[in-house]
Coordinates of N, CA and C in Angstrom, one line a residue:
M1 N 0.9 -1.2 0.0 CA 0.0 0.0 0.0 C 0.9 1.2 0.0
T2 N 0.5 2.2 -0.8 CA 1.3 3.5 -0.9 C 1.0 4.3 0.3
E3 N 2.1 5.0 0.8 CA 2.0 5.9 1.9 C 1.2 7.1 1.6
R4 N 0.3 7.5 2.5 CA -0.6 8.6 2.3 C 0.2 9.9 2.5
F5 N -0.1 10.9 1.7 CA 0.5 12.3 1.9 C -0.3 12.9 3.0
E6 N 0.3 13.6 3.9 CA -0.3 14.4 5.0 C 0.3 15.8 5.0
P7 N -0.4 16.8 5.5 CA 0.1 18.1 5.6 C 1.4 18.1 6.5
G8 N 2.4 18.8 6.0 CA 3.7 18.8 6.7 C 4.7 17.8 6.2
K9 N 4.2 16.9 5.4 CA 5.0 15.8 4.8 C 5.8 16.4 3.6
T10 N 7.0 15.9 3.4 CA 7.9 16.4 2.3 C 7.4 15.7 1.0
V11 N 7.3 16.5 0.0 CA 7.0 16.0 -1.3 C 8.2 16.4 -2.2
S12 N 8.8 15.5 -2.9 CA 9.8 15.9 -3.9 C 9.5 15.3 -5.2
F13 N 9.9 16.0 -6.3 CA 9.7 15.5 -7.6 C 10.7 16.2 -8.5
R14 N 10.8 15.7 -9.7 CA 11.7 16.3 -10.7 C 10.9 17.1 -11.7
L15 N 11.4 18.2 -12.2 CA 10.8 18.9 -13.2 C 10.9 18.1 -14.5
P16 N 9.8 18.1 -15.3 CA 9.9 17.3 -16.5 C 10.8 18.1 -17.5
P17 N 11.3 17.3 -18.5 CA 12.2 18.0 -19.5 C 11.6 19.1 -20.3
D18 N 10.2 19.0 -20.5 CA 9.6 20.0 -21.3 C 9.0 21.2 -20.4
T19 N 9.6 21.4 -19.2 CA 9.1 22.5 -18.4 C 9.4 23.8 -19.1
P20 N 8.5 24.7 -19.2 CA 8.7 26.0 -19.9 C 9.8 26.8 -19.3
L21 N 10.5 27.5 -20.1 CA 11.7 28.3 -19.6 C 11.2 29.3 -18.6
H22 N 10.1 30.0 -18.8 CA 9.6 31.0 -17.8 C 9.3 30.4 -16.4
V23 N 8.9 29.1 -16.4 CA 8.7 28.4 -15.1 C 10.1 28.2 -14.4
V24 N 11.0 27.7 -15.2 CA 12.4 27.4 -14.7 C 13.0 28.7 -14.2
D25 N 12.9 29.8 -14.9 CA 13.4 31.1 -14.5 C 12.8 31.6 -13.2
Y26 N 11.4 31.4 -13.1 CA 10.7 31.9 -12.0 C 11.2 31.1 -10.7
L27 N 11.2 29.8 -10.9 CA 11.7 28.9 -9.7 C 13.1 29.2 -9.3
T28 N 14.0 29.5 -10.3 CA 15.4 29.8 -10.0 C 15.5 31.1 -9.3
Q29 N 14.7 32.1 -9.8 CA 14.7 33.4 -9.1 C 14.2 33.3 -7.7
K30 N 13.1 32.6 -7.5 CA 12.6 32.5 -6.1 C 13.5 31.7 -5.2
K31 N 14.2 30.7 -5.7 CA 15.1 29.9 -4.9 C 16.3 30.8 -4.4
N32 N 16.8 31.6 -5.4 CA 17.9 32.5 -5.0 C 17.5 33.6 -4.1
E33 N 16.3 34.1 -4.3 CA 15.7 35.2 -3.4 C 15.3 34.7 -2.0
L34 N 14.7 33.5 -1.9 CA 14.2 33.1 -0.6 C 15.1 32.1 0.1
G35 N 16.0 31.4 -0.5 CA 16.8 30.5 0.1 C 16.0 29.3 0.8
R36 N 16.2 29.2 2.1 CA 15.5 28.1 2.8 C 14.0 28.3 2.9
K37 N 13.5 29.5 2.7 CA 12.1 29.7 2.7 C 11.4 29.4 1.4
F38 N 12.2 28.9 0.4 CA 11.7 28.7 -0.9 C 10.5 27.7 -0.9
S39 N 10.6 26.6 -0.2 CA 9.5 25.6 -0.2 C 8.2 26.2 0.4
S40 N 8.3 27.0 1.4 CA 7.1 27.5 2.1 C 6.4 28.5 1.2
E41 N 7.1 29.1 0.3 CA 6.5 30.1 -0.7 C 6.0 29.3 -1.9
I42 N 6.6 28.3 -2.3 CA 6.2 27.5 -3.5 C 5.0 26.6 -3.2
A43 N 5.0 26.0 -2.0 CA 4.0 25.0 -1.6 C 2.6 25.5 -1.9
P44 N 2.2 26.7 -1.5 CA 0.8 27.2 -1.8 C 0.5 27.2 -3.3
I45 N 1.4 27.5 -4.1 CA 1.2 27.5 -5.5 C 1.0 26.1 -6.0
F46 N 1.8 25.2 -5.5 CA 1.7 23.8 -5.9 C 0.3 23.2 -5.4
V47 N 0.0 23.5 -4.2 CA -1.3 23.0 -3.7 C -2.5 23.6 -4.5
E48 N -2.4 24.8 -4.8 CA -3.5 25.5 -5.6 C -3.6 24.8 -7.0
A49 N -2.5 24.6 -7.6 CA -2.5 23.9 -9.0 C -3.1 22.5 -8.9
V50 N -2.6 21.7 -7.9 CA -3.1 20.4 -7.7 C -4.6 20.4 -7.4
S51 N -5.0 21.3 -6.5 CA -6.4 21.4 -6.1 C -7.3 21.7 -7.3
Q52 N -6.9 22.6 -8.2 CA -7.6 22.9 -9.4 C -7.8 21.6 -10.3
K53 N -6.7 20.9 -10.4 CA -6.7 19.6 -11.2 C -7.6 18.6 -10.5
A54 N -7.4 18.4 -9.2 CA -8.1 17.3 -8.5 C -9.6 17.6 -8.5
L55 N -10.0 18.8 -8.4 CA -11.5 19.1 -8.4 C -12.1 19.2 -9.8
G56 N -11.2 19.0 -10.8 CA -11.7 19.1 -12.2 C -12.3 20.5 -12.4
N57 N -11.6 21.5 -12.1 CA -12.1 22.8 -12.1 C -12.1 23.5 -13.5
A58 N -12.1 22.6 -14.5 CA -12.1 23.2 -15.9 C -13.4 24.0 -16.1
D59 N -14.5 23.7 -15.4 CA -15.7 24.5 -15.6 C -15.8 25.7 -14.7
N60 N -14.7 26.1 -14.1 CA -14.6 27.3 -13.2 C -15.6 27.2 -12.1
A61 N -15.7 26.1 -11.4 CA -16.6 26.0 -10.3 C -16.1 26.7 -9.0
Q62 N -14.8 27.1 -9.1 CA -14.2 27.8 -8.0 C -13.5 29.0 -8.5
I63 N -13.4 30.0 -7.7 CA -12.5 31.1 -8.0 C -11.6 31.4 -6.8
S64 N -10.5 32.0 -7.1 CA -9.5 32.4 -6.1 C -9.6 33.9 -6.0
I65 N -9.6 34.4 -4.7 CA -9.7 35.8 -4.5 C -8.5 36.2 -3.6
T66 N -7.7 37.1 -4.1 CA -6.5 37.6 -3.4 C -7.0 38.4 -2.2
L67 N -6.4 38.1 -1.0 CA -6.8 38.9 0.2 C -6.2 40.3 0.1
P68 N -6.9 41.3 0.6 CA -6.3 42.6 0.6 C -5.0 42.7 1.4
E69 N -4.2 43.7 1.0 CA -2.9 43.9 1.8 C -3.3 44.5 3.1
G70 N -2.4 44.3 4.1 CA -2.5 44.9 5.4 C -3.4 44.2 6.4
L71 N -3.9 43.0 6.1 CA -4.6 42.2 7.1 C -3.7 41.7 8.2
T72 N -4.2 41.7 9.4 CA -3.4 41.1 10.5 C -3.5 39.6 10.4
A73 N -2.6 38.9 11.2 CA -2.7 37.4 11.2 C -4.0 36.9 11.7
D74 N -4.6 37.6 12.6 CA -5.9 37.2 13.2 C -7.0 37.3 12.1
Q75 N -6.9 38.4 11.4 CA -7.9 38.6 10.3 C -7.8 37.6 9.2
K76 N -6.5 37.3 8.8 CA -6.3 36.2 7.8 C -6.8 34.9 8.3
E77 N -6.6 34.6 9.5 CA -7.1 33.3 10.1 C -8.6 33.3 10.1
W78 N -9.3 34.4 10.4 CA -10.7 34.5 10.4 C -11.3 34.3 9.0
V79 N -10.6 34.9 8.0 CA -11.1 34.7 6.6 C -11.0 33.3 6.2
K80 N -9.9 32.6 6.7 CA -9.7 31.2 6.3 C -10.6 30.2 7.0
H81 N -11.3 30.6 8.0 CA -12.2 29.7 8.8 C -13.3 29.2 7.9
P82 N -13.7 28.0 8.0 CA -14.8 27.4 7.1 C -16.1 28.2 7.3
N83 N -16.5 28.7 8.5 CA -17.7 29.4 8.6 C -17.7 30.7 7.9
T84 N -16.5 31.4 7.9 CA -16.4 32.6 7.1 C -16.5 32.4 5.6
K85 N -15.9 31.3 5.2 CA -15.9 31.0 3.7 C -17.4 30.7 3.4
A86 N -18.1 30.0 4.2 CA -19.5 29.7 4.0 C -20.3 31.0 3.9
L87 N -20.0 32.0 4.8 CA -20.7 33.2 4.8 C -20.5 34.0 3.5
I88 N -19.2 34.1 3.1 CA -18.8 34.8 1.9 C -19.5 34.1 0.7
S89 N -19.5 32.8 0.7 CA -20.1 32.0 -0.4 C -21.6 32.3 -0.5
Q90 N -22.3 32.4 0.6 CA -23.7 32.7 0.7 C -24.0 34.1 0.2
L91 N -23.1 35.0 0.6 CA -23.3 36.4 0.2 C -23.1 36.5 -1.4
L92 N -22.1 35.8 -1.9 CA -21.8 35.8 -3.3 C -23.0 35.2 -4.1
Y93 N -23.6 34.1 -3.5 CA -24.7 33.5 -4.1 C -25.9 34.4 -4.2
Q94 N -26.1 35.2 -3.1 CA -27.3 36.1 -3.1 C -27.1 37.2 -4.1
V95 N -25.8 37.7 -4.2 CA -25.5 38.8 -5.2 C -25.7 38.3 -6.6
V96 N -25.3 37.1 -6.9 CA -25.3 36.6 -8.3 C -26.8 36.2 -8.6
T97 N -27.5 35.6 -7.7 CA -28.8 35.1 -8.1 C -29.9 36.2 -8.0
K98 N -29.7 37.2 -7.2 CA -30.6 38.3 -7.0 C -29.9 39.6 -7.2
P99 N -29.4 39.9 -8.4 CA -28.5 41.1 -8.5 C -29.3 42.4 -8.4
T100 N -30.6 42.4 -8.6 CA -31.4 43.6 -8.5 C -32.0 43.9 -7.1
T101 N -31.9 42.9 -6.2 CA -32.4 43.0 -4.8 C -31.3 43.6 -4.0
P102 N -31.5 44.7 -3.4 CA -30.4 45.3 -2.5 C -30.2 44.5 -1.3
L103 N -29.0 44.4 -0.8 CA -28.7 43.8 0.4 C -29.1 44.7 1.5
D104 N -29.7 44.1 2.6 CA -30.3 44.9 3.7 C -29.2 45.2 4.7
F105 N -28.4 46.2 4.5 CA -27.4 46.6 5.5 C -27.9 47.9 6.2
D106 N -27.7 48.0 7.4 CA -28.1 49.2 8.2 C -27.1 50.3 7.8
Q107 N -27.5 51.4 7.3 CA -26.6 52.4 6.8 C -25.7 53.0 7.9
Q108 N -26.2 53.0 9.1 CA -25.4 53.5 10.3 C -24.2 52.6 10.5
L109 N -24.4 51.3 10.3 CA -23.3 50.4 10.5 C -22.2 50.6 9.4
L110 N -22.6 51.1 8.3 CA -21.6 51.3 7.2 C -20.8 52.6 7.4
T111 N -21.4 53.6 8.2 CA -20.7 54.8 8.3 C -20.0 55.0 9.6
D112 N -20.4 54.2 10.7 CA -19.7 54.3 12.0 C -18.3 53.6 11.9
P113 N -17.3 54.2 12.4 CA -16.0 53.6 12.3 C -16.0 52.4 13.3
V114 N -15.2 51.4 13.0 CA -15.1 50.2 13.9 C -13.9 50.4 14.7
E115 N -14.1 50.4 16.0 CA -13.0 50.6 17.0 C -12.3 49.3 17.2
E116 N -11.0 49.3 17.1 CA -10.2 48.1 17.4 C -9.4 48.3 18.6
K117 N -10.0 48.0 19.7 CA -9.3 48.1 21.0 C -8.5 46.9 21.4
E118 N -9.1 45.7 21.0 CA -8.5 44.4 21.3 C -7.6 44.0 20.1
P119 N -6.4 43.3 20.4 CA -5.6 42.9 19.3 C -6.2 41.7 18.5
V120 N -7.1 41.0 19.1 CA -7.7 39.9 18.4 C -8.8 40.4 17.5
F121 N -8.9 39.9 16.3 CA -9.9 40.3 15.3 C -11.3 39.8 15.7
K122 N -12.2 40.7 15.7 CA -13.6 40.4 16.1 C -14.5 40.9 14.9
T123 N -15.6 40.2 14.7 CA -16.5 40.6 13.7 C -17.2 41.9 14.1
N124 N -17.5 42.8 13.2 CA -18.3 44.0 13.6 C -19.8 43.7 13.5
A125 N -20.5 44.7 13.9 CA -22.0 44.5 14.1 C -22.6 44.2 12.7
M126 N -22.1 44.8 11.6 CA -22.6 44.6 10.3 C -22.5 43.1 9.9
I127 N -21.4 42.5 10.1 CA -21.2 41.1 9.8 C -22.1 40.2 10.6
Q128 N -22.1 40.5 11.9 CA -23.0 39.7 12.8 C -24.5 39.9 12.4
S129 N -24.9 41.1 12.1 CA -26.3 41.3 11.7 C -26.6 40.5 10.4
F130 N -25.7 40.5 9.4 CA -25.9 39.8 8.2 C -25.9 38.3 8.4
A131 N -25.0 37.8 9.3 CA -25.0 36.3 9.6 C -26.3 35.9 10.3
Q132 N -26.8 36.8 11.2 CA -28.0 36.4 11.9 C -29.2 36.4 11.0
K133 N -29.3 37.4 10.2 CA -30.4 37.5 9.2 C -30.4 36.3 8.2
T134 N -29.2 36.0 7.8 CA -29.0 35.0 6.7 C -29.1 33.6 7.2
F135 N -28.4 33.3 8.3 CA -28.2 31.9 8.7 C -28.9 31.5 10.0
L136 N -29.2 32.4 10.9 CA -29.7 32.1 12.2 C -31.2 32.5 12.3
N137 N -32.1 31.6 11.9 CA -33.5 31.9 12.0 C -34.1 31.0 13.1
F138 N -34.2 31.6 14.3 CA -34.6 30.8 15.5 C -36.1 30.8 15.7
D139 N -36.9 31.5 14.7 CA -38.3 31.6 14.8 C -39.0 30.2 14.6
E140 N -38.3 29.3 13.9 CA -38.9 28.0 13.6 C -38.2 26.9 14.3
D141 N -38.0 27.0 15.6 CA -37.3 26.0 16.4 C -38.3 24.8 16.4
D142 N -37.7 23.6 16.4 CA -38.4 22.3 16.5 C -38.6 21.8 17.9
D143 N -38.5 22.6 18.9 CA -38.5 22.2 20.3 C -39.8 21.6 20.6

């Protein structure tokens, strides 16, 4: 039986002889630039490419969105959380399927600045309100 790949496990392979020159040049430049950090920079690119292939994403069933610059580590971790991804997916679905229906955001929440007194990223009232209206309907409890 073949050993299973796990996160953190080393994967090594040889570049095929027909590897395009721009790929070879990019990899060489990154290796010279990053040194020992090379693999941690290349791994996400590799995983993304394999993920696209494994999911058969030829029909563009997924998109990748670059995160904005300047996010804290806590904010990045929050965005990567499965619940946040589900929330963003649901929001995107509503925008695509009902483009003429305005989203029901409280205008005061959009204009009030969000105070960040704690170093840990917390959702603001607008996100909590959206999540509650969209996902948490306690009126129909089956108790």
